[in-house]
PDB file of C-alpha atoms in Angstrom:
ATOM      1  CA  MET A 240       0.000   0.000   0.000  1.00 90.00           C
ATOM      2  CA  ILE A 241       1.156   3.542  -0.689  1.00 93.00           C
ATOM      3  CA  ARG A 242      -0.005   6.885   0.602  1.00 91.00           C
ATOM      4  CA  GLU A 243       0.617  10.363  -0.688  1.00 90.00           C
ATOM      5  CA  GLU A 244       1.732  13.187   1.539  1.00 88.00           C
ATOM      6  CA  PRO A 245       2.801  16.726   0.643  1.00 88.00           C
ATOM      7  CA  GLY A 246       5.954  16.355  -1.409  1.00 89.00           C
ATOM      8  CA  ARG A 247       6.310  12.587  -1.181  1.00 92.00           C
ATOM      9  CA  VAL A 248       4.807   9.182  -1.985  1.00 95.00           C
ATOM     10  CA  VAL A 249       5.258   6.704   0.845  1.00 95.00           C
ATOM     11  CA  VAL A 250       5.353   2.904   0.585  1.00 96.00           C
ATOM     12  CA  GLU A 251       3.329   2.283   3.714  1.00 94.00           C
ATOM     13  CA  ARG A 252       2.918  -1.489   3.741  1.00 92.00           C
ATOM     14  CA  VAL A 253       3.877  -4.562   1.721  1.00 93.00           C
ATOM     15  CA  ASP A 254       2.620  -8.109   2.166  1.00 90.00           C
ATOM     16  CA  LEU A 255       3.408 -11.436   0.552  1.00 91.00           C
ATOM     17  CA  GLY A 256       1.033 -14.390   0.447  1.00 90.00           C
ATOM     18  CA  ALA A 257      -2.145 -12.394   1.028  1.00 92.00           C
ATOM     19  CA  THR A 258      -5.289 -14.378   1.793  1.00 95.00           C
ATOM     20  CA  ASP A 259      -8.666 -13.684   0.227  1.00 97.00           C
ATOM     21  CA  ALA A 260      -9.632 -11.822   3.394  1.00 97.00           C
ATOM     22  CA  ASP A 261      -6.483  -9.682   3.133  1.00 95.00           C
ATOM     23  CA  VAL A 262      -7.239  -8.711  -0.453  1.00 96.00           C
ATOM     24  CA  LEU A 263     -10.879  -7.926   0.315  1.00 97.00           C
ATOM     25  CA  ALA A 264      -9.857  -5.760   3.269  1.00 95.00           C
ATOM     26  CA  VAL A 265      -7.389  -3.748   1.193  1.00 94.00           C
ATOM     27  CA  VAL A 266      -9.890  -3.115  -1.602  1.00 96.00           C
ATOM     28  CA  ARG A 267     -12.467  -2.031   0.964  1.00 95.00           C
ATOM     29  CA  ASP A 268     -10.054   0.308   2.745  1.00 93.00           C
ATOM     30  CA  VAL A 269      -8.198   2.078  -0.070  1.00 93.00           C
ATOM     31  CA  HIS A 270      -9.466   4.708  -2.465  1.00 91.00           C
ATOM     32  CA  ARG A 271      -8.350   2.622  -5.453  1.00 96.00           C
ATOM     33  CA  ALA A 272      -6.491  -0.677  -5.717  1.00 97.00           C
ATOM     34  CA  GLY A 273      -4.324  -1.717  -8.647  1.00 98.00           C
ATOM     35  CA  ILE A 274      -4.903  -5.397  -9.436  1.00 98.00           C
ATOM     36  CA  ASP A 275      -2.335  -7.246 -11.552  1.00 97.00           C
ATOM     37  CA  VAL A 276      -4.850  -9.826 -12.767  1.00 98.00           C
ATOM     38  CA  PRO A 277      -7.186  -9.945 -15.797  1.00 98.00           C
ATOM     39  CA  PHE A 278     -10.681  -8.861 -14.816  1.00 98.00           C
ATOM     40  CA  GLY A 279     -12.384 -10.911 -17.530  1.00 98.00           C
ATOM     41  CA  TRP A 280     -12.023 -13.227 -20.509  1.00 98.00           C
ATOM     42  CA  PRO A 281     -12.238 -12.475 -24.243  1.00 98.00           C
ATOM     43  CA  ALA A 282     -15.937 -12.094 -25.082  1.00 97.00           C
ATOM     44  CA  PRO A 283     -15.711 -14.390 -28.148  1.00 96.00           C
ATOM     45  CA  PHE A 284     -14.041 -17.058 -25.979  1.00 97.00           C
ATOM     46  CA  VAL A 285     -16.771 -16.853 -23.313  1.00 97.00           C
ATOM     47  CA  ASP A 286     -19.516 -17.058 -25.941  1.00 96.00           C
ATOM     48  CA  TYR A 287     -17.810 -19.978 -27.681  1.00 96.00           C
ATOM     49  CA  ILE A 288     -17.308 -21.965 -24.460  1.00 96.00           C
ATOM     50  CA  CYS A 289     -20.906 -21.377 -23.369  1.00 96.00           C
ATOM     51  CA  ALA A 290     -22.116 -22.570 -26.762  1.00 96.00           C
ATOM     52  CA  GLN A 291     -19.831 -25.595 -26.662  1.00 95.00           C
ATOM     53  CA  ALA A 292     -21.114 -26.561 -23.214  1.00 95.00           C
ATOM     54  CA  THR A 293     -24.670 -26.785 -24.551  1.00 94.00           C
ATOM     55  CA  GLY A 294     -23.781 -28.389 -27.890  1.00 94.00           C
ATOM     56  CA  GLN A 295     -24.699 -25.262 -29.839  1.00 94.00           C
ATOM     57  CA  VAL A 296     -21.360 -24.304 -31.335  1.00 92.00           C
ATOM     58  CA  ILE A 297     -21.473 -22.838 -34.804  1.00 89.00           C
ATOM     59  CA  ALA A 298     -18.200 -23.880 -36.370  1.00 90.00           C
ATOM     60  CA  PRO A 299     -16.072 -20.959 -37.572  1.00 93.00           C
ATOM     61  CA  PRO A 300     -15.139 -20.935 -41.256  1.00 94.00           C
ATOM     62  CA  SER A 301     -11.518 -21.388 -40.220  1.00 95.00           C
ATOM     63  CA  THR A 302      -9.533 -21.963 -37.046  1.00 95.00           C
ATOM     64  CA  ASP A 303      -6.709 -19.856 -38.458  1.00 96.00           C
ATOM     65  CA  PRO A 304      -4.396 -17.670 -36.312  1.00 94.00           C
ATOM     66  CA  ALA A 305      -6.806 -14.713 -36.469  1.00 94.00           C
ATOM     67  CA  TRP A 306      -9.642 -16.822 -35.038  1.00 96.00           C
ATOM     68  CA  ARG A 307      -7.413 -18.311 -32.340  1.00 95.00           C
ATOM     69  CA  ARG A 308      -6.179 -14.841 -31.423  1.00 94.00           C
ATOM     70  CA  SER A 309      -9.774 -13.705 -30.897  1.00 95.00           C
ATOM     71  CA  MET A 310     -10.170 -16.578 -28.437  1.00 97.00           C
ATOM     72  CA  ALA A 311      -6.908 -15.842 -26.607  1.00 97.00           C
ATOM     73  CA  GLN A 312      -6.543 -12.061 -26.529  1.00 98.00           C
ATOM     74  CA  ARG A 313      -8.914  -9.496 -25.082  1.00 98.00           C
ATOM     75  CA  THR A 314      -9.468  -6.121 -26.691  1.00 98.00           C
ATOM     76  CA  THR A 315      -7.380  -4.490 -23.972  1.00 98.00           C
ATOM     77  CA  ASP A 316      -4.551  -6.991 -24.530  1.00 98.00           C
ATOM     78  CA  LEU A 317      -4.364  -5.933 -28.165  1.00 97.00           C
ATOM     79  CA  HIS A 318      -4.383  -2.281 -27.080  1.00 97.00           C
ATOM     80  CA  VAL A 319      -1.496  -2.889 -24.667  1.00 97.00           C
ATOM     81  CA  ARG A 320       0.440  -4.599 -27.437  1.00 97.00           C
ATOM     82  CA  SER A 321      -0.110  -1.710 -29.834  1.00 96.00           C
ATOM     83  CA  ARG A 322       0.949   0.885 -27.232  1.00 95.00           C
ATOM     84  CA  THR A 323       3.906  -0.902 -25.622  1.00 96.00           C
ATOM     85  CA  GLY A 324       4.939  -3.817 -27.830  1.00 96.00           C
ATOM     86  CA  LEU A 325       4.322  -6.183 -24.917  1.00 96.00           C
ATOM     87  CA  ILE A 326       1.961  -9.141 -25.231  1.00 93.00           C
ATOM     88  CA  PRO A 327      -0.002  -9.797 -22.024  1.00 96.00           C
ATOM     89  CA  LEU A 328      -0.441 -13.404 -20.958  1.00 97.00           C
ATOM     90  CA  SER A 329      -3.631 -14.907 -22.342  1.00 98.00           C
ATOM     91  CA  VAL A 330      -6.261 -15.368 -19.639  1.00 98.00           C
ATOM     92  CA  SER A 331      -7.926 -18.124 -21.680  1.00 97.00           C
ATOM     93  CA  THR A 332      -4.814 -20.139 -22.651  1.00 97.00           C
ATOM     94  CA  ASP A 333      -2.121 -19.411 -20.056  1.00 97.00           C
ATOM     95  CA  ARG A 334      -1.597 -19.882 -16.312  1.00 96.00           C
ATOM     96  CA  ILE A 335      -2.700 -16.313 -15.593  1.00 97.00           C
ATOM     97  CA  ALA A 336      -6.191 -17.887 -15.660  1.00 98.00           C
ATOM     98  CA  TYR A 337      -5.643 -19.184 -12.116  1.00 97.00           C
ATOM     99  CA  PRO A 338      -5.371 -15.763 -10.435  1.00 97.00           C
ATOM    100  CA  ALA A 339      -8.106 -14.507 -12.773  1.00 98.00           C
ATOM    101  CA  LEU A 340     -10.445 -17.177 -11.430  1.00 98.00           C
ATOM    102  CA  ARG A 341      -9.552 -16.090  -7.909  1.00 98.00           C
ATOM    103  CA  TRP A 342     -10.261 -12.442  -8.715  1.00 98.00           C
ATOM    104  CA  ALA A 343     -13.603 -13.370 -10.310  1.00 98.00           C
ATOM    105  CA  ALA A 344     -14.647 -14.895  -6.982  1.00 98.00           C
ATOM    106  CA  LEU A 345     -13.383 -11.883  -5.022  1.00 98.00           C
ATOM    107  CA  GLU A 346     -15.154  -9.541  -7.444  1.00 98.00           C
ATOM    108  CA  SER A 347     -18.411 -11.311  -6.658  1.00 98.00           C
ATOM    109  CA  ARG A 348     -17.847 -10.993  -2.917  1.00 98.00           C
ATOM    110  CA  LEU A 349     -17.030  -7.310  -3.223  1.00 98.00           C
ATOM    111  CA  LEU A 350     -20.168  -6.685  -5.275  1.00 97.00           C
ATOM    112  CA  ASP A 351     -22.231  -8.583  -2.697  1.00 97.00           C
ATOM    113  CA  ALA A 352     -20.782  -6.247  -0.062  1.00 96.00           C
ATOM    114  CA  GLY A 353     -21.876  -3.208  -2.070  1.00 96.00           C
ATOM    115  CA  ILE A 354     -18.373  -2.230  -3.215  1.00 96.00           C
ATOM    116  CA  ASP A 355     -18.248  -0.911  -6.757  1.00 95.00           C
ATOM    117  CA  VAL A 356     -15.671  -2.838  -8.823  1.00 97.00           C
ATOM    118  CA  PRO A 357     -16.681  -2.529 -12.492  1.00 97.00           C
ATOM    119  CA  ARG A 358     -14.280  -4.201 -14.879  1.00 98.00           C
ATOM    120  CA  ASP A 359     -13.550  -0.950 -16.699  1.00 97.00           C
ATOM    121  CA  GLY A 360     -11.603   0.158 -13.611  1.00 97.00           C
ATOM    122  CA  SER A 361     -13.754   3.188 -12.847  1.00 95.00           C
ATOM    123  CA  GLY A 362     -14.569   1.930  -9.360  1.00 96.00           C
ATOM    124  CA  ARG A 363     -12.573   0.801  -6.354  1.00 96.00           C
ATOM    125  CA  ALA A 364     -10.231  -1.478  -8.323  1.00 98.00           C
ATOM    126  CA  CYS A 365      -8.447  -1.081 -11.649  1.00 98.00           C
ATOM    127  CA  GLU A 366      -6.622  -3.677 -13.730  1.00 98.00           C
ATOM    128  CA  VAL A 367      -2.922  -2.978 -14.203  1.00 98.00           C
ATOM    129  CA  TYR A 368       0.082  -4.589 -15.902  1.00 98.00           C
ATOM    130  CA  PRO A 369       3.329  -3.773 -14.036  1.00 97.00           C
ATOM    131  CA  ALA A 370       5.693  -4.731 -16.866  1.00 97.00           C
ATOM    132  CA  ALA A 371       3.828  -2.428 -19.253  1.00 97.00           C
ATOM    133  CA  ALA A 372       3.941   0.385 -16.683  1.00 97.00           C
ATOM    134  CA  LEU A 373       7.698  -0.024 -16.296  1.00 96.00           C
ATOM    135  CA  ALA A 374       8.086  -0.002 -20.070  1.00 96.00           C
ATOM    136  CA  ARG A 375       6.066   3.214 -20.312  1.00 96.00           C
ATOM    137  CA  TRP A 376       8.343   4.789 -17.691  1.00 95.00           C
ATOM    138  CA  GLY A 377      11.427   3.791 -19.647  1.00 94.00           C
ATOM    139  CA  LEU A 378      12.555   1.404 -16.912  1.00 94.00           C
ATOM    140  CA  PRO A 379      13.809  -2.190 -17.242  1.00 90.00           C
ATOM    141  CA  HIS A 380      10.717  -4.346 -17.640  1.00 93.00           C
ATOM    142  CA  ARG A 381      12.191  -7.708 -18.585  1.00 91.00           C
ATOM    143  CA  GLY A 382      14.451 -10.112 -16.738  1.00 92.00           C
ATOM    144  CA  TYR A 383      13.585  -9.065 -13.188  1.00 94.00           C
ATOM    145  CA  LYS A 384      11.517 -12.115 -12.241  1.00 94.00           C
ATOM    146  CA  GLY A 385      12.711 -15.031 -10.127  1.00 93.00           C
ATOM    147  CA  SER A 386      15.415 -15.584  -7.530  1.00 89.00           C
ATOM    148  CA  LYS A 387      18.244 -15.527 -10.076  1.00 92.00           C
ATOM    149  CA  ASN A 388      17.409 -11.964 -11.132  1.00 93.00           C
ATOM    150  CA  ALA A 389      17.802 -10.223  -7.781  1.00 92.00           C
ATOM    151  CA  THR A 390      20.459  -7.923  -9.238  1.00 93.00           C
ATOM    152  CA  HIS A 391      18.030  -6.693 -11.894  1.00 92.00           C
ATOM    153  CA  ARG A 392      15.417  -6.009  -9.210  1.00 94.00           C
ATOM    154  CA  HIS A 393      17.993  -4.147  -7.163  1.00 94.00           C
ATOM    155  CA  ASN A 394      18.719  -1.880 -10.120  1.00 93.00           C
ATOM    156  CA  LEU A 395      15.021  -1.423 -10.804  1.00 94.00           C
ATOM    157  CA  VAL A 396      14.291  -0.424  -7.218  1.00 94.00           C
ATOM    158  CA  THR A 397      17.159   2.053  -7.448  1.00 93.00           C
ATOM    159  CA  HIS A 398      15.349   3.737 -10.336  1.00 92.00           C
ATOM    160  CA  LEU A 399      12.346   4.186  -8.022  1.00 93.00           C
ATOM    161  CA  GLN A 400      14.255   5.926  -5.243  1.00 89.00           C
ATOM    162  CA  TRP A 401      11.957   8.939  -5.518  1.00 90.00           C
ATOM    163  CA  LEU A 402       9.631   6.847  -3.344  1.00 94.00           C
ATOM    164  CA  GLU A 403       9.818   6.919   0.431  1.00 94.00           C
ATOM    165  CA  TRP A 404      10.362   3.198   0.974  1.00 95.00           C
ATOM    166  CA  LEU A 405      10.382   3.077   4.799  1.00 94.00           C
ATOM    167  CA  GLY A 406      12.624   0.024   4.526  1.00 93.00           C
ATOM    168  CA  HIS A 407      10.267  -1.944   2.277  1.00 94.00           C
ATOM    169  CA  ASP A 408      12.651  -1.742  -0.685  1.00 94.00           C
ATOM    170  CA  SER A 409      14.499  -4.800   0.636  1.00 94.00           C
ATOM    171  CA  MET A 410      11.377  -6.945   0.157  1.00 94.00           C
ATOM    172  CA  CYS A 411      11.021  -5.680  -3.410  1.00 94.00           C
ATOM    173  CA  ARG A 412      14.599  -6.640  -4.147  1.00 94.00           C
ATOM    174  CA  ALA A 413      13.977 -10.073  -2.654  1.00 94.00           C
ATOM    175  CA  ASP A 414      10.700 -10.921  -4.402  1.00 95.00           C
ATOM    176  CA  ASP A 415       9.369  -9.779  -7.772  1.00 96.00           C
ATOM    177  CA  ASN A 416       5.767 -10.235  -6.617  1.00 95.00           C
ATOM    178  CA  VAL A 417       6.258  -7.538  -3.989  1.00 96.00           C
ATOM    179  CA  LEU A 418       7.859  -5.224  -6.532  1.00 96.00           C
ATOM    180  CA  ASP A 419       4.948  -5.778  -8.923  1.00 97.00           C
ATOM    181  CA  ALA A 420       2.515  -4.955  -6.110  1.00 96.00           C
ATOM    182  CA  VAL A 421       4.220  -1.607  -5.483  1.00 97.00           C
ATOM    183  CA  VAL A 422       4.184  -0.795  -9.204  1.00 97.00           C
ATOM    184  CA  ALA A 423       0.480  -1.762  -9.309  1.00 97.00           C
ATOM    185  CA  ALA A 424      -0.205   0.675  -6.475  1.00 97.00           C
ATOM    186  CA  LEU A 425       1.672   3.422  -8.324  1.00 97.00           C
ATOM    187  CA  VAL A 426      -0.449   2.848 -11.434  1.00 98.00           C
ATOM    188  CA  ALA A 427      -3.609   2.998  -9.305  1.00 97.00           C
ATOM    189  CA  ARG A 428      -2.354   6.369  -8.052  1.00 96.00           C
ATOM    190  CA  GLU A 429      -2.003   7.544 -11.658  1.00 97.00           C
ATOM    191  CA  VAL A 430      -5.559   6.377 -12.368  1.00 97.00           C
ATOM    192  CA  ASP A 431      -6.721   8.468  -9.409  1.00 95.00           C
ATOM    193  CA  LEU A 432      -4.829  11.466 -10.747  1.00 95.00           C
ATOM    194  CA  GLY A 433      -6.540  11.102 -14.132  1.00 95.00           C
ATOM    195  CA  SER A 434      -3.287  10.592 -16.031  1.00 96.00           C
ATOM    196  CA  CYS A 435      -3.879   7.038 -17.323  1.00 96.00           C
ATOM    197  CA  GLU A 436      -5.499   5.972 -20.579  1.00 90.00           C
ATOM    198  CA  PRO A 437      -9.194   5.084 -20.197  1.00 93.00           C
ATOM    199  CA  ALA A 438     -11.002   2.836 -22.615  1.00 95.00           C
ATOM    200  CA  PRO A 439     -12.313   4.764 -25.643  1.00 95.00           C
ATOM    201  CA  PRO A 440     -16.079   5.277 -25.727  1.00 95.00           C
ATOM    202  CA  GLU A 441     -16.622   2.824 -28.578  1.00 96.00           C
ATOM    203  CA  LEU A 442     -15.255  -0.001 -26.420  1.00 97.00           C
ATOM    204  CA  VAL A 443     -17.435   0.601 -23.361  1.00 96.00           C
ATOM    205  CA  SER A 444     -19.606  -2.482 -23.815  1.00 97.00           C
ATOM    206  CA  VAL A 445     -16.777  -4.943 -24.492  1.00 97.00           C
ATOM    207  CA  VAL A 446     -14.610  -3.526 -21.697  1.00 98.00           C
ATOM    208  CA  ALA A 447     -17.510  -3.967 -19.272  1.00 98.00           C
ATOM    209  CA  ARG A 448     -17.209  -7.715 -19.967  1.00 98.00           C
ATOM    210  CA  GLU A 449     -13.490  -8.202 -20.549  1.00 98.00           C
ATOM    211  CA  GLY A 450     -11.766  -5.601 -18.382  1.00 98.00           C
ATOM    212  CA  TRP A 451      -9.324  -2.819 -19.249  1.00 98.00           C
ATOM    213  CA  VAL A 452      -5.602  -2.508 -18.505  1.00 98.00           C
ATOM    214  CA  TRP A 453      -4.777   1.050 -17.422  1.00 98.00           C
ATOM    215  CA  LEU A 454      -1.515   2.310 -18.897  1.00 98.00           C
ATOM    216  CA  PRO A 455       0.239   5.143 -17.035  1.00 97.00           C
ATOM    217  CA  PRO A 456       1.826   8.223 -18.602  1.00 95.00           C
ATOM    218  CA  ASP A 457       5.420   8.183 -19.844  1.00 94.00           C
ATOM    219  CA  THR A 458       6.748   9.371 -16.491  1.00 92.00           C
ATOM    220  CA  PRO A 459       5.290   8.953 -13.002  1.00 92.00           C
ATOM    221  CA  THR A 460       3.473  12.032 -11.777  1.00 92.00           C
ATOM    222  CA  PRO A 461       5.638  13.619  -9.064  1.00 87.00           C
ATOM    223  CA  PRO A 462       4.080  14.367  -5.677  1.00 87.00           C
ATOM    224  CA  VAL A 463       3.104  17.979  -5.102  1.00 75.00           C
ATOM    225  CA  ALA A 464       4.225  19.963  -2.094  1.00 65.00           C
ATOM    226  CA  HIS A 465       0.756  21.286  -1.306  1.00 53.00           C
ATOM    227  CA  ARG A 466      -2.723  20.541  -2.552  1.00 48.00           C
TER     228      ARG A 466
END
């Protein structure tokens, strides 16, 4: 978690191995949470799977790469690729589906509790992609994952020394998941400040189903001395 004070952005708290209850509590307590998980699945994929489950599939003319891409990539994934050159993991064909399933359950619990979490990110939670955020900021965004890449994480944290770490930088150097969580919180801050890219109006209906990855500006917005 981060908080903003006059002239500084403070890394207030970091956790590893959060339970469902921990995640729900954070989303309830913060103004906006950055979630590094797909909020939905490609609409054509969902429709196809529902039809297949009931034996009502209409076979496509071809299962060529374009058709398979429509099953694997959401509209926002294609947008991220066009803006950053990065290809997000496919929520319908890759292991990112596991945390997405978890978030889908948490989304339901939050909605039941009356907490607004629309998939377009306009509510309490917004979908983020830390690697894409780092790329937008001109920072190293590859090769910092895993225990063998601690040196790369160390260098990356050094680039973020404008933050007030309160000693939490050591956890970010030790574990890439913690570092991603801090970057996710920074992107959520940018969403709050109105500096991220919202979904264009013509995509409102599809984004409401699939989710939208919020990309930050080219440089992080510096804290202001006084508001």
